[in-house]
Coordinates of C-alpha atoms in Angstrom, one line a residue:
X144 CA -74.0 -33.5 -36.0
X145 CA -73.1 -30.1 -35.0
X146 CA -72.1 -31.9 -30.8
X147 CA -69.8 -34.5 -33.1
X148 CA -68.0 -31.5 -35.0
X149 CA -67.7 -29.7 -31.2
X150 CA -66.3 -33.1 -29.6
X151 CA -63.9 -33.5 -32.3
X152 CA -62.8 -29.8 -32.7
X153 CA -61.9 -29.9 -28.5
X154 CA -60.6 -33.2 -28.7
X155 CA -57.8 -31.6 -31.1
X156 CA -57.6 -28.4 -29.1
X157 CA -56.4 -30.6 -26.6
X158 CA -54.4 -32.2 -28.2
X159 CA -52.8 -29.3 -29.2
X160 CA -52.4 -27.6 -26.4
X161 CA -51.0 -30.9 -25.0
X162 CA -48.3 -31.0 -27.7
X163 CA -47.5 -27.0 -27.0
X164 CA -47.4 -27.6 -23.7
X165 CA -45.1 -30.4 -24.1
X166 CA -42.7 -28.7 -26.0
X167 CA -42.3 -25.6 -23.6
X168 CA -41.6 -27.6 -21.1
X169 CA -38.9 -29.6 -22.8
X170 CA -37.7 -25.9 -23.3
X171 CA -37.7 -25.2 -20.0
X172 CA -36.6 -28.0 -18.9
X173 CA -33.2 -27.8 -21.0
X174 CA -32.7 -24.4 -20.0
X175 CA -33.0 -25.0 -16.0
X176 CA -30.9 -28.1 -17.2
X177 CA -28.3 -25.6 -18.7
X178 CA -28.7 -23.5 -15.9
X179 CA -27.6 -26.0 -13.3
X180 CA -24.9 -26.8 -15.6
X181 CA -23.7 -23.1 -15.7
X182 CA -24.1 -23.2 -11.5
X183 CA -21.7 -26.3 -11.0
X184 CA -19.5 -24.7 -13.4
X185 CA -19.3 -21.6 -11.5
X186 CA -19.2 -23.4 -8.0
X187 CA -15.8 -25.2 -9.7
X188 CA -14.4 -21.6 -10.7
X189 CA -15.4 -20.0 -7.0
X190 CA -13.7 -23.0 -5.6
X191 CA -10.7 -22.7 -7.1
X192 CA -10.5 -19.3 -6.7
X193 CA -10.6 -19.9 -2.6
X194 CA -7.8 -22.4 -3.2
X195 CA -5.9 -19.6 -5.0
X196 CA -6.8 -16.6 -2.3
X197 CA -5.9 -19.3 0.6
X198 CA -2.4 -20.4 -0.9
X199 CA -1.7 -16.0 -1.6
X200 CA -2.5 -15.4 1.8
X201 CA -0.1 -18.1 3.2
X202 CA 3.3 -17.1 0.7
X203 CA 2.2 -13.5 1.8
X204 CA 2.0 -14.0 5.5
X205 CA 5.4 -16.3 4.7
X206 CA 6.8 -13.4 3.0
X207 CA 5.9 -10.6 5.6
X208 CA 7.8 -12.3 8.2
X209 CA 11.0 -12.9 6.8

């Protein structure tokens, strides 16, 4: 009796710990998924920002030799 009750009772440890498990890593996966997100977003801004510097430098250097 008492090896049924200990089956069962780790059988819904696991269980348990599968469905905490679970959900952490769905946390974690949206928040790398966020993350990455955030990155591109960043890589769009420091590209952009290039383009900006890049077209500066040419009017200045334009500018400078007039």
């Amino acid at each position: 009796m008492a090896e049924g009750w200990s089956s069962e009772i780790n059988q819904s440890l696991n269980r348990m710990l599968n469905t905490i498990i679970g959900n952490i890593e769905a946390v974690l996966k949206e928040h790398v998924k966020a993350g990455n997100e955030k990155q591109k977003e960043n890589e769009r801004i420091l590209s952009g920002l290039e383009d900006i510097t890049s077209k500066y430098s040419m009017i200045y250097s334009k500018l400078r030799n007039v």
